[in-house]
Short mmCIF file of C-alpha atoms in Angstrom, two decimals:
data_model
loop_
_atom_site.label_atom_id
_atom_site.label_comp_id
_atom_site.label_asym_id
_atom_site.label_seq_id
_atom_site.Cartn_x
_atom_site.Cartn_y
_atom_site.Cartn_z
CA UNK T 1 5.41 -11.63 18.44
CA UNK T 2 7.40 -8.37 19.55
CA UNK T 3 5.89 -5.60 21.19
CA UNK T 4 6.11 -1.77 20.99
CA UNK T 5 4.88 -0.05 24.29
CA UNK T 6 4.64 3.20 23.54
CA UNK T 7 4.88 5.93 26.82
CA UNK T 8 1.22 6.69 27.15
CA UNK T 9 0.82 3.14 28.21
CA UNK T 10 -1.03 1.25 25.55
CA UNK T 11 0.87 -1.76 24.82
CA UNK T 12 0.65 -2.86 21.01
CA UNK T 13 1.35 -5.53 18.32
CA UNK T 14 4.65 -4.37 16.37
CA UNK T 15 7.23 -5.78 14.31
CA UNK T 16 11.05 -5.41 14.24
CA UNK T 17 11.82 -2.05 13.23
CA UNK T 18 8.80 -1.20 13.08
CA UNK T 19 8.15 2.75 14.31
CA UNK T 20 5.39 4.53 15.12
CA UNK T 21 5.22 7.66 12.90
CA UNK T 22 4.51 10.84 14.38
CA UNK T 23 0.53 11.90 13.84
CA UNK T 24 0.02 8.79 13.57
CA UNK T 25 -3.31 8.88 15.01
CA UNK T 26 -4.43 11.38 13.05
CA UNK T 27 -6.85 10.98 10.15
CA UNK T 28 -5.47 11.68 6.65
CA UNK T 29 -7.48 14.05 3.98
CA UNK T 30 -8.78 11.14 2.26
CA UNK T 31 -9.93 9.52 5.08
CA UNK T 32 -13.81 9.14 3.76
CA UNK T 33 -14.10 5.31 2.46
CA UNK T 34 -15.75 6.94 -0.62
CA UNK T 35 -12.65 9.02 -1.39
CA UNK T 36 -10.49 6.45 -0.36
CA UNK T 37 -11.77 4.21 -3.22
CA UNK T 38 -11.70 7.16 -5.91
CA UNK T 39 -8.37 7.82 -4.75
CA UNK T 40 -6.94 4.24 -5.18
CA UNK T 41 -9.44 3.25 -8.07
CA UNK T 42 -10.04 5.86 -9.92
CA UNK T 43 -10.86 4.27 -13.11
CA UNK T 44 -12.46 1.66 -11.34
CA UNK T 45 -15.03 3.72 -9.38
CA UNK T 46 -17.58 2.95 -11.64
CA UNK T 47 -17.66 -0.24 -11.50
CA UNK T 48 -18.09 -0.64 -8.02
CA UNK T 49 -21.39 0.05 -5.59
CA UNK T 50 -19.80 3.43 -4.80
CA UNK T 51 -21.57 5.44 -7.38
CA UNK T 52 -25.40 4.02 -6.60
CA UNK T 53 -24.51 4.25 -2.87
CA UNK T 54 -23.23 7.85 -3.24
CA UNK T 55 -26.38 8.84 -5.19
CA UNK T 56 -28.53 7.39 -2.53
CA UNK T 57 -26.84 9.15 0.25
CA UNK T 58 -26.54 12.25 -1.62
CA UNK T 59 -30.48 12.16 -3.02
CA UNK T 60 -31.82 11.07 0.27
CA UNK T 61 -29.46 13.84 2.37
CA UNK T 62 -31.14 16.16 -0.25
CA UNK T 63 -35.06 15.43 0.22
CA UNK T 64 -34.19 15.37 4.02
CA UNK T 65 -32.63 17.99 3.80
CA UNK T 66 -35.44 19.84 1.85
CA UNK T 67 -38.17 18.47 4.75
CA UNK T 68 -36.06 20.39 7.43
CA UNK T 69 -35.98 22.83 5.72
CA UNK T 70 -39.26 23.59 5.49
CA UNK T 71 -40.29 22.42 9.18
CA UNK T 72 -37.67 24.45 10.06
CA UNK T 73 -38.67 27.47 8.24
CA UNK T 74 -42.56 26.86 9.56
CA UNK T 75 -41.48 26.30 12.98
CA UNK T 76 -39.49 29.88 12.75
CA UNK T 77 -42.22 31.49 11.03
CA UNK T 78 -45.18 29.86 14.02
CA UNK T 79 -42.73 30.69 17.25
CA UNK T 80 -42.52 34.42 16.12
CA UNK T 81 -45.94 34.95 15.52
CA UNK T 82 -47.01 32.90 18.53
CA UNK T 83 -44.05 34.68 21.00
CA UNK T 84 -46.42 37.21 22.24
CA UNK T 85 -48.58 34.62 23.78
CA UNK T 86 -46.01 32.69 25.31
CA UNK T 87 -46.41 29.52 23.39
CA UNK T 88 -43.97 30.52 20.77
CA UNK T 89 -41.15 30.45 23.12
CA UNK T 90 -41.46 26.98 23.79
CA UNK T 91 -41.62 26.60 19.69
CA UNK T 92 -38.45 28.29 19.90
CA UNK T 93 -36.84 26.41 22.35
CA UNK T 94 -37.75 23.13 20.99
CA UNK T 95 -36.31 24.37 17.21
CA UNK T 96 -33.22 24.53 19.41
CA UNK T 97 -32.72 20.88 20.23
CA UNK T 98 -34.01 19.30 16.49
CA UNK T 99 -30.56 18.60 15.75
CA UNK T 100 -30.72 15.71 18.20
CA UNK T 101 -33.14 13.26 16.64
CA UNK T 102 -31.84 14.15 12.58
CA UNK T 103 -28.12 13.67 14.00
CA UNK T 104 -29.22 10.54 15.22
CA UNK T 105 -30.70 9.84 11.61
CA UNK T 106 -27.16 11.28 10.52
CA UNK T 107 -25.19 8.81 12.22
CA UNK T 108 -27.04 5.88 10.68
CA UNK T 109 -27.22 7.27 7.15
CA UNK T 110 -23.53 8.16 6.77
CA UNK T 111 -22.51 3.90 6.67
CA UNK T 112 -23.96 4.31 3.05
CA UNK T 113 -20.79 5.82 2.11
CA UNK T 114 -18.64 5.29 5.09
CA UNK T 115 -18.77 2.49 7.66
CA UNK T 116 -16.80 3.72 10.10
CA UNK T 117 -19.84 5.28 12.94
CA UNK T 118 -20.23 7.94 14.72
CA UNK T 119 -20.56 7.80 18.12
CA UNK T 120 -22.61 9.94 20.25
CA UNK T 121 -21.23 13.12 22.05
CA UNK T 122 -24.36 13.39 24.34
CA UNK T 123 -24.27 12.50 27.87
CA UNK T 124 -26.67 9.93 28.98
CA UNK T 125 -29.80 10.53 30.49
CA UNK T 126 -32.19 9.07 32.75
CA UNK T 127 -35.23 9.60 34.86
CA UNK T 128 -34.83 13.22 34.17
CA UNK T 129 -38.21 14.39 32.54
CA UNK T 130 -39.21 15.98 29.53
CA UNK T 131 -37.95 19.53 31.38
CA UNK T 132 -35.00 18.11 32.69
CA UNK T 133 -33.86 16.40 29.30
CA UNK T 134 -34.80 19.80 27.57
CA UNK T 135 -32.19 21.88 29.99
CA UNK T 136 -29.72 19.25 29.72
CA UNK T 137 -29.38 18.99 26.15
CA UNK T 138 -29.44 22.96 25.84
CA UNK T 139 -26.43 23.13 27.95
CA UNK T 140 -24.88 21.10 25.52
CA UNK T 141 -22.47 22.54 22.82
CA UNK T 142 -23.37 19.28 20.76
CA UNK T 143 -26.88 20.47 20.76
CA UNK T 144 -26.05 23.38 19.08
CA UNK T 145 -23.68 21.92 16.27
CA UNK T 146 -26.14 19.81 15.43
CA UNK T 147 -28.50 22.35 14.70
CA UNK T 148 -26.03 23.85 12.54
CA UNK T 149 -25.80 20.76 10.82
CA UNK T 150 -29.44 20.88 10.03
CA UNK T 151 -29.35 24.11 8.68
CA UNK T 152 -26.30 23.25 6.58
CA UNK T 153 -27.94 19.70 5.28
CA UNK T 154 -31.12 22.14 4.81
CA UNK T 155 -29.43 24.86 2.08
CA UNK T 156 -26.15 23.08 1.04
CA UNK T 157 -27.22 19.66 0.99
CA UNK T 158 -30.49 20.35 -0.69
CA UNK T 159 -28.77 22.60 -3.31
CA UNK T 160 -25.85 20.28 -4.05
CA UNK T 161 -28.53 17.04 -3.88
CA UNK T 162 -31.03 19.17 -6.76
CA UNK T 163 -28.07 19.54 -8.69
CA UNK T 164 -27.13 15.59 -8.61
CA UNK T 165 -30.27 14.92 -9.14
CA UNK T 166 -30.77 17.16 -12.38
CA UNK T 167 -27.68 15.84 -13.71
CA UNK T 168 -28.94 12.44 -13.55
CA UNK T 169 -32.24 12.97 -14.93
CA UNK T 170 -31.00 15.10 -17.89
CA UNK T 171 -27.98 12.48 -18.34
CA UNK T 172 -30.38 9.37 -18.15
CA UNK T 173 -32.82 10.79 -20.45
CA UNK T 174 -30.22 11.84 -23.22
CA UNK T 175 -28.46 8.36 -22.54
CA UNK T 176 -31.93 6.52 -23.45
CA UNK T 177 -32.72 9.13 -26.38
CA UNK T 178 -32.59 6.13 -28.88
CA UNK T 179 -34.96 3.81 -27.14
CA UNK T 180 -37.07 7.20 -26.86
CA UNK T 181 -37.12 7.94 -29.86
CA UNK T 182 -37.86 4.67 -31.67
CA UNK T 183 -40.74 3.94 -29.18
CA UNK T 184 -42.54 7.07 -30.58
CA UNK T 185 -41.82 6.67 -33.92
CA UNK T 186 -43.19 8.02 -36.19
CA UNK T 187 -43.20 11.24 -34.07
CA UNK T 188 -40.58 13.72 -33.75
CA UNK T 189 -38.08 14.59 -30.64
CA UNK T 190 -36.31 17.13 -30.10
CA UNK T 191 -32.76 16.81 -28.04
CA UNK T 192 -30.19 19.03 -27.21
CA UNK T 193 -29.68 21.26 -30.45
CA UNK T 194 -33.29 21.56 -30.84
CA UNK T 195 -33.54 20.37 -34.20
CA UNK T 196 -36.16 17.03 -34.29
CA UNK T 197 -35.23 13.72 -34.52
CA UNK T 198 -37.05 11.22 -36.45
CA UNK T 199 -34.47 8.10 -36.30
CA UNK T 200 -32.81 6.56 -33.47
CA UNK T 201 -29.31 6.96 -34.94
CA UNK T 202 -29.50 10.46 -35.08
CA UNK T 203 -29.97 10.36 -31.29
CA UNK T 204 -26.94 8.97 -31.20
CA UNK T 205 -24.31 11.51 -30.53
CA UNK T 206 -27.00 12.70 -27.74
CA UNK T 207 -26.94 9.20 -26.03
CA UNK T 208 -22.87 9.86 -25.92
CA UNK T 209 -23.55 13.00 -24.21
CA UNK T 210 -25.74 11.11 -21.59
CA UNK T 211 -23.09 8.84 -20.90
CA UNK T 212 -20.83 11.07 -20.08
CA UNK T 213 -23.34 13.04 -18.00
CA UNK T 214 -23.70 9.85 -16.16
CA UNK T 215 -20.30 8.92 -15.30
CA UNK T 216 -19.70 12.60 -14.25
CA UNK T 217 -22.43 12.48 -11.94
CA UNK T 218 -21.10 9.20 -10.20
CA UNK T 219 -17.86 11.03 -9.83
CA UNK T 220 -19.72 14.12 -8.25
CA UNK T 221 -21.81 11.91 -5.80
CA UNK T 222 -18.88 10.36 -4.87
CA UNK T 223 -16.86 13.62 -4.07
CA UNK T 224 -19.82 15.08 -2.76
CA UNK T 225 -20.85 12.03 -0.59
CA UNK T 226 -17.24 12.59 1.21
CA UNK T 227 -17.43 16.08 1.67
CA UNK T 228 -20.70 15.93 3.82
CA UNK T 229 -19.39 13.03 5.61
CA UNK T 230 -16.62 15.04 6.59
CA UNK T 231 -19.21 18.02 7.81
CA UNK T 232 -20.79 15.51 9.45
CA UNK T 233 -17.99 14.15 11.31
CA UNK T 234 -17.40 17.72 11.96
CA UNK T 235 -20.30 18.69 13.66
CA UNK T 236 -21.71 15.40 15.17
CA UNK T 237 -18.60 13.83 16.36
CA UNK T 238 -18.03 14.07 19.98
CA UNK T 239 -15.40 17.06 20.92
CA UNK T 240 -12.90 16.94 23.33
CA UNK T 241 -14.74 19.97 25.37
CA UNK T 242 -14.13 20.42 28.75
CA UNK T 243 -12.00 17.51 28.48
CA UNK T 244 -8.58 18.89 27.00
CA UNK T 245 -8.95 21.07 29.88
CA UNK T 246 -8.91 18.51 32.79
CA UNK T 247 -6.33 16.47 30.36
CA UNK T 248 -4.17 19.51 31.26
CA UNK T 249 -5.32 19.49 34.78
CA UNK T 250 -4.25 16.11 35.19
CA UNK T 251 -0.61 16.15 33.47
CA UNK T 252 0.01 18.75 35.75
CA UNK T 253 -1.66 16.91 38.79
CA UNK T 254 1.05 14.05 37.68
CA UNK T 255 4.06 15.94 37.04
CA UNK T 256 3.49 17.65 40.59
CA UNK T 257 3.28 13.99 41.80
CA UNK T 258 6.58 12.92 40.39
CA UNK T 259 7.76 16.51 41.88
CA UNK T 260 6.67 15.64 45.32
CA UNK T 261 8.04 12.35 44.81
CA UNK T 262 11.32 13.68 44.35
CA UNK T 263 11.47 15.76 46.85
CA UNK T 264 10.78 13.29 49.02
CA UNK T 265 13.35 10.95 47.61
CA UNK T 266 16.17 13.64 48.16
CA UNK T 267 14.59 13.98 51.87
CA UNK T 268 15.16 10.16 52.36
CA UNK T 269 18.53 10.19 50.55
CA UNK T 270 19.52 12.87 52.87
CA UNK T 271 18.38 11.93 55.84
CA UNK T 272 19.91 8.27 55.43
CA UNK T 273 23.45 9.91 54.66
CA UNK T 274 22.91 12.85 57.57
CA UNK T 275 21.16 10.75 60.10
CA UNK T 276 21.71 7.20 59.45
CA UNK T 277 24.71 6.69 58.00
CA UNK T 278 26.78 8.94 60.45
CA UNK T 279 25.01 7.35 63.21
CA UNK T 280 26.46 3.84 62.13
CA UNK T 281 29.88 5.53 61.18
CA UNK T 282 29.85 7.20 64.87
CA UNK T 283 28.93 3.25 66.34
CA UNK T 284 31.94 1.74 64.09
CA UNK T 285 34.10 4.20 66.16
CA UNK T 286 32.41 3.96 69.78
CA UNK T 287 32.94 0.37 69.57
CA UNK T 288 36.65 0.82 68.15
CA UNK T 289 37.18 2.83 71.39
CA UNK T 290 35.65 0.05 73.49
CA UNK T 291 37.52 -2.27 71.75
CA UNK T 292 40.54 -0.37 72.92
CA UNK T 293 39.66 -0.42 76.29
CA UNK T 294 38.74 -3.83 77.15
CA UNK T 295 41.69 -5.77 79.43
CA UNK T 296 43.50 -8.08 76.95
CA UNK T 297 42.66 -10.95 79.52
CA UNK T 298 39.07 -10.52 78.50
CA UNK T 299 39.48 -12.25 74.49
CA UNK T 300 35.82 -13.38 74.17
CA UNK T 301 34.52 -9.56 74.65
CA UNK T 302 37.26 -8.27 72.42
CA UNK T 303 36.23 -10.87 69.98
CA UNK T 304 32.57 -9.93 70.21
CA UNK T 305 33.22 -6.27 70.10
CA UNK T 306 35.19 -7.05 67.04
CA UNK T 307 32.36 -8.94 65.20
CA UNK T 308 29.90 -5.79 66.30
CA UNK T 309 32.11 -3.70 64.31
CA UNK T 310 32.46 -5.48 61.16
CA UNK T 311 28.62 -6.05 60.93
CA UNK T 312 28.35 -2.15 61.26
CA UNK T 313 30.11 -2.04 58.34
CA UNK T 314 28.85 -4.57 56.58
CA UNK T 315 25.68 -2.56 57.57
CA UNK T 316 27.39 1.09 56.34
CA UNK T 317 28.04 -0.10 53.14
CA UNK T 318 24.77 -1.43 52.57
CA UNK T 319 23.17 1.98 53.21
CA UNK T 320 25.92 3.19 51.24
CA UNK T 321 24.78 1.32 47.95
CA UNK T 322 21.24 1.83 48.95
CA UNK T 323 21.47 5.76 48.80
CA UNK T 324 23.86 5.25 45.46
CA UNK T 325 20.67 3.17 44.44
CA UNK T 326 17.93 5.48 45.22
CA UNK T 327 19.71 7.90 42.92
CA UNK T 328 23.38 8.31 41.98
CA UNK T 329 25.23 11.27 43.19
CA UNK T 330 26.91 11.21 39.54
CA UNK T 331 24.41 11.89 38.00
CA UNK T 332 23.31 14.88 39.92
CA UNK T 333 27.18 16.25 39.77
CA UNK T 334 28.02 15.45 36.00
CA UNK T 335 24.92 14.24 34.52
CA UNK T 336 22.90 11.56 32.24
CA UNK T 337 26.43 10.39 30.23
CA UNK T 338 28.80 9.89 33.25
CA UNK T 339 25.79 7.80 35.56
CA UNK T 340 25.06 5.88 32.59
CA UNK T 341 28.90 5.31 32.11
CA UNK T 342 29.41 4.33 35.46
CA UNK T 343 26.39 1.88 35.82
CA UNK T 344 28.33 0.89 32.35
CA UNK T 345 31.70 -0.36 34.34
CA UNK T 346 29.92 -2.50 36.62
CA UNK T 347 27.19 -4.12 34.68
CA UNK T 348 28.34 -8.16 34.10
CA UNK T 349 28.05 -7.76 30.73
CA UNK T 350 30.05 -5.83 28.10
CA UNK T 351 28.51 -2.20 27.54
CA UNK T 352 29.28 0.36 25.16
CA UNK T 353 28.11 3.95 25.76
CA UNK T 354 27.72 6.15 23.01
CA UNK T 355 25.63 9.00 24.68
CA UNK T 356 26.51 12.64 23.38
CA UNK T 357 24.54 15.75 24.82
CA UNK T 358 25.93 18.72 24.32
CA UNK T 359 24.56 20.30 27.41
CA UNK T 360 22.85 19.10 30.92
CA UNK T 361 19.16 17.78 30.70
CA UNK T 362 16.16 18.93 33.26
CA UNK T 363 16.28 16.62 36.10
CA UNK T 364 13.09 14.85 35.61
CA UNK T 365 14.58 13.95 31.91
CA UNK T 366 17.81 13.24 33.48
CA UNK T 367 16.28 10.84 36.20
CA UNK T 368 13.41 8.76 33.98
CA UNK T 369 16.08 8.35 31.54
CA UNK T 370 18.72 6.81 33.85
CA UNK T 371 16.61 4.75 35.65
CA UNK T 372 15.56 3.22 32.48
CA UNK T 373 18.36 2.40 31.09
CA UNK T 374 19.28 0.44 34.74
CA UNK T 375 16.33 -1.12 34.37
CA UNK T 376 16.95 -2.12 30.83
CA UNK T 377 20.80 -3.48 31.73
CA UNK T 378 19.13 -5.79 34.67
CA UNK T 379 16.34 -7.32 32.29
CA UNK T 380 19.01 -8.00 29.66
CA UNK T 381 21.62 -9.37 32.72
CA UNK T 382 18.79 -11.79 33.81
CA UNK T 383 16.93 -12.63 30.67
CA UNK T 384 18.49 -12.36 27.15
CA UNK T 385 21.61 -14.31 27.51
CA UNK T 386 23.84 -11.27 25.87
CA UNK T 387 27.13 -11.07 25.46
CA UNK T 388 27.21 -7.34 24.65
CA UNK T 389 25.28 -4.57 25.05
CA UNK T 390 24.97 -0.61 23.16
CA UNK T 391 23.97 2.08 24.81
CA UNK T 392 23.28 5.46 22.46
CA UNK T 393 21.38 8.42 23.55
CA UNK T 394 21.43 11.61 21.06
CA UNK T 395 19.37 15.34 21.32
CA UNK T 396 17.82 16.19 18.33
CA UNK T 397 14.89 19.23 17.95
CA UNK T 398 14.62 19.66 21.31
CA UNK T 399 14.24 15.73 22.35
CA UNK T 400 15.99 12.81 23.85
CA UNK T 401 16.69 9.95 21.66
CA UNK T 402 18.42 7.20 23.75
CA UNK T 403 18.41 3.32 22.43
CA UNK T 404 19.64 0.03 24.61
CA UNK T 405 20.57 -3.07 22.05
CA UNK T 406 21.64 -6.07 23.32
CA UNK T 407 22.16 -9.15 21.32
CA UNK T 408 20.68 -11.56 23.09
CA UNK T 409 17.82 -14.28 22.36
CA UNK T 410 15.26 -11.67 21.78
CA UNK T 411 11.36 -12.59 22.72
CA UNK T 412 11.31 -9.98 25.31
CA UNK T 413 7.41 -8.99 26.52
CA UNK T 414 7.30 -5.91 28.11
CA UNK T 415 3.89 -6.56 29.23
CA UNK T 416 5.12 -9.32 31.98
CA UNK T 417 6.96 -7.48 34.60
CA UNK T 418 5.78 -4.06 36.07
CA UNK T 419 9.55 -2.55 35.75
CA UNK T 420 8.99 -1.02 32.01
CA UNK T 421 5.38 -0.52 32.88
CA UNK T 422 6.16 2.15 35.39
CA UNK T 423 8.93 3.57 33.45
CA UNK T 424 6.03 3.52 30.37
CA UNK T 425 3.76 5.53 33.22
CA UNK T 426 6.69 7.95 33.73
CA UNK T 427 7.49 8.63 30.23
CA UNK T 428 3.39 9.53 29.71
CA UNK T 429 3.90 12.06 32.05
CA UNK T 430 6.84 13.29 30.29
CA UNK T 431 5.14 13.34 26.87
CA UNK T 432 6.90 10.37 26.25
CA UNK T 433 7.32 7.38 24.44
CA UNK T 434 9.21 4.28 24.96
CA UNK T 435 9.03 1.37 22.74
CA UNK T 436 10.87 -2.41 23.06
CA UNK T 437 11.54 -3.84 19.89
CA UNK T 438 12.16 -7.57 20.60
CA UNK T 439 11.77 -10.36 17.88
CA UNK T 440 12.46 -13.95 18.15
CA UNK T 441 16.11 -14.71 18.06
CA UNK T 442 17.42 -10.85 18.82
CA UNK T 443 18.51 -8.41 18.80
CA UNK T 444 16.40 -6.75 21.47
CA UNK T 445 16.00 -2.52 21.60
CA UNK T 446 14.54 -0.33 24.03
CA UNK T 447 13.87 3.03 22.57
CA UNK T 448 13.15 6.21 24.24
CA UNK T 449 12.22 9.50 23.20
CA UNK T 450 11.31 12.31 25.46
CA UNK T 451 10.95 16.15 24.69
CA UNK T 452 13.70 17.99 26.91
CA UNK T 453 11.46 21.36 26.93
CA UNK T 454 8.15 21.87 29.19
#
């Protein structure tokens, strides 16, 4: 099975092609399982449990709803009066925190119309005491959306819930208005235009109107189910509080890790070309001077000298290669196009580079981008038996958009080596993605795209 890996890390099933679409993540506006069925079946509606379970979560949300109210408006009325001894603070106080037991309720009830749960946004207590619990759950903003919820189930969903529930009574009772009136017979009843009616076909045109009722109150549940799910979900989901903040805190953290890293990388690359490498170039020479001195009568130490110099160089080019390695100084003098073109001439297999830019990159961009596409070259070179490999890269709104294809055997799993998965980590801290498309039997892709802008 291929893989996509995207750049924040999570490694997921994909198939060829397959792209993950930007928001993805994010919920739709018909994302309530009650909508979701009036949306696809909306003729069908009716004929599914929808409509019953929609009543009951609407009917029971209103008589709930209606209790809080009134404990709610009693608890008011009691703290007030009771504040000037003291007592009614504490009345207060705990008015404050009954959110947390009816969102608990609330997270239960909502799988009548929508089974996906709510968790819990309140931190976990224990051993803390009644006091302790008290101050803790004060300090939390969940706390306090939850007693807005209350109040909102109180007046909105008792109103809306009355309203259902008139409509169905009034709809049932026309609906059965021929039944009704044949068991009283041979009494009168009087319907909708007020007129009596002796005979159960006269109630006829009534029982229509019933119907109707009926079926317009199962649509109403339904849409009215959804939208207190959604205020539900909107006031007793966990938030991100406190949390986008240290999210921030830690990108940055990151990106001033990759900065120190690359500082120190230049440091290293410039101290083996300063230090090192001249050291071994001044050696080369030293013993090219010695070589010139020593007698011609004395052949082994001329010989030996001679060796000593062509391991320094062996040794000088190494370095050499290892500071090209660390990063190439093309790339810092003309950029992402020219490295990548360069790696290009002296990969063993065929590449073709196809990377316009129509202007120089920020160097972190520059850097995570090269080093992938090495890295992508040497899995292909060891693993995918291709005989030619494309290389495109494109900017576009502001974003890198750079693609390796090779048509090799394909069945590449990004999840085995730890190569991609630190280029992965590197493109998370870039805001990132990377993704390997790899299906049996080729071709295999490694896409990257990476905002250019802070």
């Amino acid at each position: 099975m291929p893989k996509r890996w995207s750049g924040d890390g999570v490694l997921a099933e994909t198939t060829a092609g397959d792209r993950a679409p930007s928001g993805e993540h994010e919920r739709d506006n018909w994302d309530v399982a009650v909508w979701k069925v009036l949306r696809d079946r909306p003729l069908g509606y009716l004929l599914t449990p929808w409509p019953l379970r929609s009543l009951a979560y609407v009917l029971s949300g209103a008589v709930l709803g209606y209790a809080l109210l009134i404990a709610l408006t009693v608890l008011v009325l009691a703290g007030v009066t009771l504040s000037v001894f003291g007592v009614g603070l504490l009345i207060l106080v705990a008015i404050a925190t009954i959110g947390v037991p009816v969102a608990a309720v609330e997270r239960r009830r909502i799988r009548l119309v929508d089974p996906e749960p709510l968790a819990d946004p309140h931190s976990l207590l224990s051993g803390v005491g009644l006091k302790g619990w008290f101050r803790a759950r004060l300090e939390e903003r969940a706390t306090w959306r939850e007693l807005g919820y209350v109040v909102t189930l109180g007046v909105l969903g008792t109103a809306s819930g009355a309203a259902v529930a008139l409509l169905v009574a009034f709809s049932g009772f026309l609906a059965a208005a021929p039944l009704l009136v044949w068991a009283v017979a041979p009494e009168t009843v009087t319907l909708l235009h007020g007129d009596p009616v002796a005979a159960p076909a006269d109630a006829l045109p009534a029982s229509a109107v019933g119907f109707v009722g009926l079926v317009l109150a199962g649509y109403a549940a339904g849409l009215l189910a959804g939208a207190q799910v959604k205020a539900a979900r909107f006031l007793l989901s966990p938030r991100d509080e406190g949390l986008s903040t240290r999210v921030i805190e830690l990108t940055r953290s990151r990106a001033r890790l990759v900065d120190a890293f690359e500082a120190e990388r230049r440091r290293i690359e410039r101290d083996l070309h300063d230090g090192a490498q001249q050291q071994l170039v001044a050696l080369s020479m030293t013993l090219g001077l010695a070589e010139m001195q020593v007698r011609e009568e004395n052949a082994r130490a001329r010989e030996l000298i001679a060796r000593a110099r062509g391991e320094t160089g062996l040794a000088l080019e190494q370095l050499r290669r290892l500071v090209r390695d660390i990063h190439p100084q093309v790339l810092t003098d003309h950029g992402l196009a020219a490295a990548v073109t360069e790696v290009a001439l002296h990969n063993p297999i065929p590449v073709t580079v196809d990377i316009d830019l129509p202007h120089r990159l920020p160097t972190l961009v520059e850097t995570t981008a090269y080093f992938t596409v090495t890295e992508a070259l040497a899995n292909a070179g060891k693993h995918s038996g291709a005989s030619h490999i494309d290389i495109t890269g494109r900017l576009r709104d502001g974003r890198l958009y750079l693609a390796v294809t090779d048509d090799g055997r394909g069945g590449a799993d990004p999840g085995t080596g730890a190569g991609l998965r630190g280029l992965a980590d590197r493109m998370a801290i870039l805001r990132g993605r990377l993704t390997v498309v790899s299906p049996l039997g080729g071709p295999t892709e490694l896409r990257v795209e990476v905002p250019c802008s802070g």
